mmCIF file of C-alpha atoms and ligand atoms in Angstrom:
data_model
loop_
_atom_site.group_PDB
_atom_site.id
_atom_site.type_symbol
_atom_site.label_atom_id
_atom_site.label_comp_id
_atom_site.label_asym_id
_atom_site.label_seq_id
_atom_site.Cartn_x
_atom_site.Cartn_y
_atom_site.Cartn_z
ATOM 1 C CA MET A 1 -8.269 3.561 -16.461
ATOM 2 C CA SER A 2 -8.100 2.093 -19.980
ATOM 3 C CA ASP A 3 -8.999 -1.504 -20.887
ATOM 4 C CA GLU A 4 -5.600 -1.934 -22.470
ATOM 5 C CA THR A 5 -3.747 -4.935 -21.044
ATOM 6 C CA VAL A 6 -0.079 -4.713 -20.137
ATOM 7 C CA ASP A 7 2.247 -7.698 -20.454
ATOM 8 C CA LYS A 8 4.835 -8.664 -17.883
ATOM 9 C CA ILE A 9 7.798 -7.608 -20.071
ATOM 10 C CA THR A 10 6.403 -4.084 -20.427
ATOM 11 C CA LEU A 11 5.728 -3.819 -16.695
ATOM 12 C CA LEU A 12 9.224 -5.102 -15.868
ATOM 13 C CA GLU A 13 10.855 -2.625 -18.271
ATOM 14 C CA GLY A 14 8.958 0.173 -16.571
ATOM 15 C CA LEU A 15 9.850 -0.984 -13.061
ATOM 16 C CA ASN A 16 13.515 -1.195 -14.062
ATOM 17 C CA GLU A 17 13.356 2.376 -15.378
ATOM 18 C CA ASP A 18 11.884 3.374 -12.002
ATOM 19 C CA LEU A 19 14.624 1.480 -10.156
ATOM 20 C CA ALA A 20 17.409 3.211 -12.147
ATOM 21 C CA HIS A 21 15.842 6.538 -11.133
ATOM 22 C CA GLU A 22 15.588 5.543 -7.457
ATOM 23 C CA TYR A 23 19.318 4.774 -7.563
ATOM 24 C CA GLN A 24 19.760 8.148 -9.263
ATOM 25 C CA ALA A 25 17.839 9.837 -6.426
ATOM 26 C CA ILE A 26 19.984 8.117 -3.773
ATOM 27 C CA ILE A 27 23.192 9.282 -5.499
ATOM 28 C CA MET A 28 21.804 12.755 -6.127
ATOM 29 C CA TYR A 29 20.780 13.354 -2.508
ATOM 30 C CA ASN A 30 23.958 11.820 -1.092
ATOM 31 C CA THR A 31 26.177 13.827 -3.459
ATOM 32 C CA TYR A 32 24.333 17.095 -2.915
ATOM 33 C CA ALA A 33 24.442 16.640 0.880
ATOM 34 C CA ALA A 34 28.227 16.400 0.627
ATOM 35 C CA ALA A 35 28.812 19.048 -2.047
ATOM 36 C CA VAL A 36 26.380 21.850 -1.157
ATOM 37 C CA THR A 37 28.071 25.224 -0.581
ATOM 38 C CA GLY A 38 26.947 28.657 0.558
ATOM 39 C CA ILE A 39 25.176 30.224 3.496
ATOM 40 C CA HIS A 40 22.448 27.530 3.542
ATOM 41 C CA ARG A 41 24.879 24.610 3.528
ATOM 42 C CA ASN A 42 24.052 23.230 6.974
ATOM 43 C CA GLU A 43 20.285 23.012 6.627
ATOM 44 C CA LEU A 44 20.382 21.865 2.992
ATOM 45 C CA SER A 45 22.924 19.176 3.741
ATOM 46 C CA LYS A 46 20.546 17.753 6.369
ATOM 47 C CA PHE A 47 17.563 18.140 4.044
ATOM 48 C CA PHE A 48 19.315 16.146 1.300
ATOM 49 C CA SER A 49 20.634 13.509 3.715
ATOM 50 C CA VAL A 50 17.265 12.550 5.178
ATOM 51 C CA GLU A 51 15.799 11.862 1.709
ATOM 52 C CA VAL A 52 18.331 9.088 1.069
ATOM 53 C CA ALA A 53 16.550 6.653 3.399
ATOM 54 C CA ASP A 54 13.169 7.076 1.649
ATOM 55 C CA GLU A 55 14.680 6.570 -1.805
ATOM 56 C CA LEU A 56 16.608 3.516 -0.622
ATOM 57 C CA GLU A 57 13.357 1.995 0.649
ATOM 58 C CA HIS A 58 11.761 2.600 -2.758
ATOM 59 C CA ALA A 59 14.747 0.995 -4.498
ATOM 60 C CA GLN A 60 14.578 -2.033 -2.193
ATOM 61 C CA PHE A 61 10.871 -2.469 -2.859
ATOM 62 C CA LEU A 62 11.341 -2.245 -6.646
ATOM 63 C CA ALA A 63 14.301 -4.651 -6.812
ATOM 64 C CA ASP A 64 12.348 -7.123 -4.717
ATOM 65 C CA LYS A 65 9.213 -6.753 -6.849
ATOM 66 C CA ILE A 66 11.150 -7.123 -10.120
ATOM 67 C CA THR A 67 12.659 -10.421 -8.973
ATOM 68 C CA ALA A 68 9.258 -11.588 -7.670
ATOM 69 C CA LEU A 69 7.919 -11.074 -11.204
ATOM 70 C CA GLY A 70 10.802 -13.129 -12.604
ATOM 71 C CA GLY A 71 12.798 -10.158 -13.892
ATOM 72 C CA GLN A 72 16.378 -9.005 -13.439
ATOM 73 C CA PRO A 73 16.841 -5.721 -11.565
ATOM 74 C CA VAL A 74 19.100 -3.083 -13.140
ATOM 75 C CA THR A 75 22.396 -2.485 -11.343
ATOM 76 C CA SER A 76 23.173 1.033 -12.516
ATOM 77 C CA ALA A 77 21.685 4.444 -11.930
ATOM 78 C CA ALA A 78 20.319 7.049 -14.322
ATOM 79 C CA ASP A 79 22.689 10.039 -14.659
ATOM 80 C CA VAL A 80 22.961 12.644 -11.917
ATOM 81 C CA THR A 81 23.704 16.292 -12.727
ATOM 82 C CA TYR A 82 26.553 17.578 -10.563
ATOM 83 C CA THR A 83 26.655 21.118 -9.206
ATOM 84 C CA THR A 84 27.886 22.829 -6.060
ATOM 85 C CA VAL A 85 25.354 25.661 -6.338
ATOM 86 C CA ALA A 86 22.708 25.214 -3.659
ATOM 87 C CA ARG A 87 19.774 26.673 -5.587
ATOM 88 C CA GLU A 88 20.564 24.568 -8.674
ATOM 89 C CA MET A 89 20.582 21.472 -6.485
ATOM 90 C CA VAL A 90 17.128 22.214 -5.121
ATOM 91 C CA GLU A 91 15.842 22.996 -8.634
ATOM 92 C CA ASN A 92 17.275 19.701 -9.910
ATOM 93 C CA VAL A 93 15.648 17.867 -6.993
ATOM 94 C CA ALA A 94 12.232 19.469 -7.575
ATOM 95 C CA ARG A 95 12.392 18.602 -11.299
ATOM 96 C CA ALA A 96 13.553 15.023 -10.667
ATOM 97 C CA GLU A 97 10.764 14.432 -8.128
ATOM 98 C CA ALA A 98 8.142 15.813 -10.540
ATOM 99 C CA GLU A 99 9.385 13.514 -13.324
ATOM 100 C CA THR A 100 9.437 10.586 -10.902
ATOM 101 C CA ILE A 101 5.809 11.192 -9.950
ATOM 102 C CA GLU A 102 4.852 11.162 -13.658
ATOM 103 C CA ARG A 103 6.645 7.838 -14.145
ATOM 104 C CA TYR A 104 4.918 6.291 -11.124
ATOM 105 C CA VAL A 105 1.468 7.499 -12.210
ATOM 106 C CA LYS A 106 2.064 5.724 -15.530
ATOM 107 C CA ARG A 107 3.360 2.633 -13.715
ATOM 108 C CA MET A 108 0.322 2.548 -11.410
ATOM 109 C CA LYS A 109 -1.953 2.419 -14.442
ATOM 110 C CA GLN A 110 0.188 -0.331 -15.990
ATOM 111 C CA ALA A 111 0.130 -2.324 -12.739
ATOM 112 C CA ALA A 112 -3.672 -2.124 -12.665
ATOM 113 C CA ALA A 113 -3.933 -3.089 -16.347
ATOM 114 C CA TYR A 114 -1.611 -6.034 -15.648
ATOM 115 C CA GLY A 115 -3.878 -7.021 -12.740
ATOM 116 C CA ASP A 116 -1.390 -6.533 -9.870
ATOM 117 C CA TYR A 117 -3.490 -4.441 -7.490
ATOM 118 C CA GLY A 118 -1.023 -4.865 -4.630
ATOM 119 C CA LEU A 119 1.636 -3.186 -6.768
ATOM 120 C CA GLU A 120 -0.838 -0.524 -7.822
ATOM 121 C CA ALA A 121 -1.544 0.283 -4.147
ATOM 122 C CA LYS A 122 2.136 0.297 -3.164
ATOM 123 C CA LEU A 123 2.981 2.646 -6.046
ATOM 124 C CA GLY A 124 0.302 4.969 -4.672
ATOM 125 C CA ASP A 125 2.185 5.071 -1.347
ATOM 126 C CA ILE A 126 5.447 5.799 -3.164
ATOM 127 C CA ILE A 127 3.760 8.600 -5.135
ATOM 128 C CA ALA A 128 2.690 10.111 -1.788
ATOM 129 C CA ASP A 129 6.355 10.053 -0.600
ATOM 130 C CA GLU A 130 7.635 11.595 -3.843
ATOM 131 C CA THR A 131 4.944 14.283 -3.724
ATOM 132 C CA GLN A 132 6.124 15.252 -0.253
ATOM 133 C CA HIS A 133 9.752 15.393 -1.472
ATOM 134 C CA LYS A 134 8.707 17.582 -4.402
ATOM 135 C CA GLU A 135 6.662 19.957 -2.247
ATOM 136 C CA GLU A 136 9.449 20.344 0.324
ATOM 137 C CA ALA A 137 11.922 21.204 -2.442
ATOM 138 C CA GLU A 138 9.461 23.690 -3.956
ATOM 139 C CA LYS A 139 8.973 25.386 -0.591
ATOM 140 C CA LEU A 140 12.745 25.862 -0.358
ATOM 141 C CA LEU A 141 12.689 27.555 -3.763
ATOM 142 C CA HIS A 142 10.055 30.061 -2.703
ATOM 143 C CA GLY A 143 11.377 33.263 -1.205
ATOM 144 C CA LYS A 144 14.725 34.959 -1.407
ATOM 145 C CA TRP A 145 18.116 33.250 -1.774
ATOM 146 C CA GLU A 146 21.507 34.865 -1.366
ATOM 147 C CA ASN A 147 24.499 32.912 -2.590
HETATM 148 FE FE1 LIG B 201 11.807 7.418 -4.509
HETATM 149 FE FE1 LIG B 202 11.855 11.237 -3.869
#
């Protein structure tokens, strides 16, 4: 942990970036659940669907936290890459989750530097969720796929 202090504006900008990516994750999982094709459609559709609830919880927490800090939550999502190819979907998911973890690790450090240890702890819980999402997607990518 550095001694660098983080102001509220910087923390709020970061949390809004996180929120836009939680909305992205919700749209990504919901879209992929509907659009997935191929022999693995049934199981992948369920896999994508169940992630929506976790990401929605993260989005709710962030929007609530942003307003608690006096900020204005973003109302649009970061872009989602569309595909109907099952393996591409899982690759996109694994990459998005990895990038999300990186953002939250940075945000955890900023929350601590700002002095909000409750936020720091909560971001740790969210990182644990995202790590599970990433590992599940990576397990799907291991082994043989036929499309
Ligand atoms: Fe999330
Ligand atoms: Fe996730």
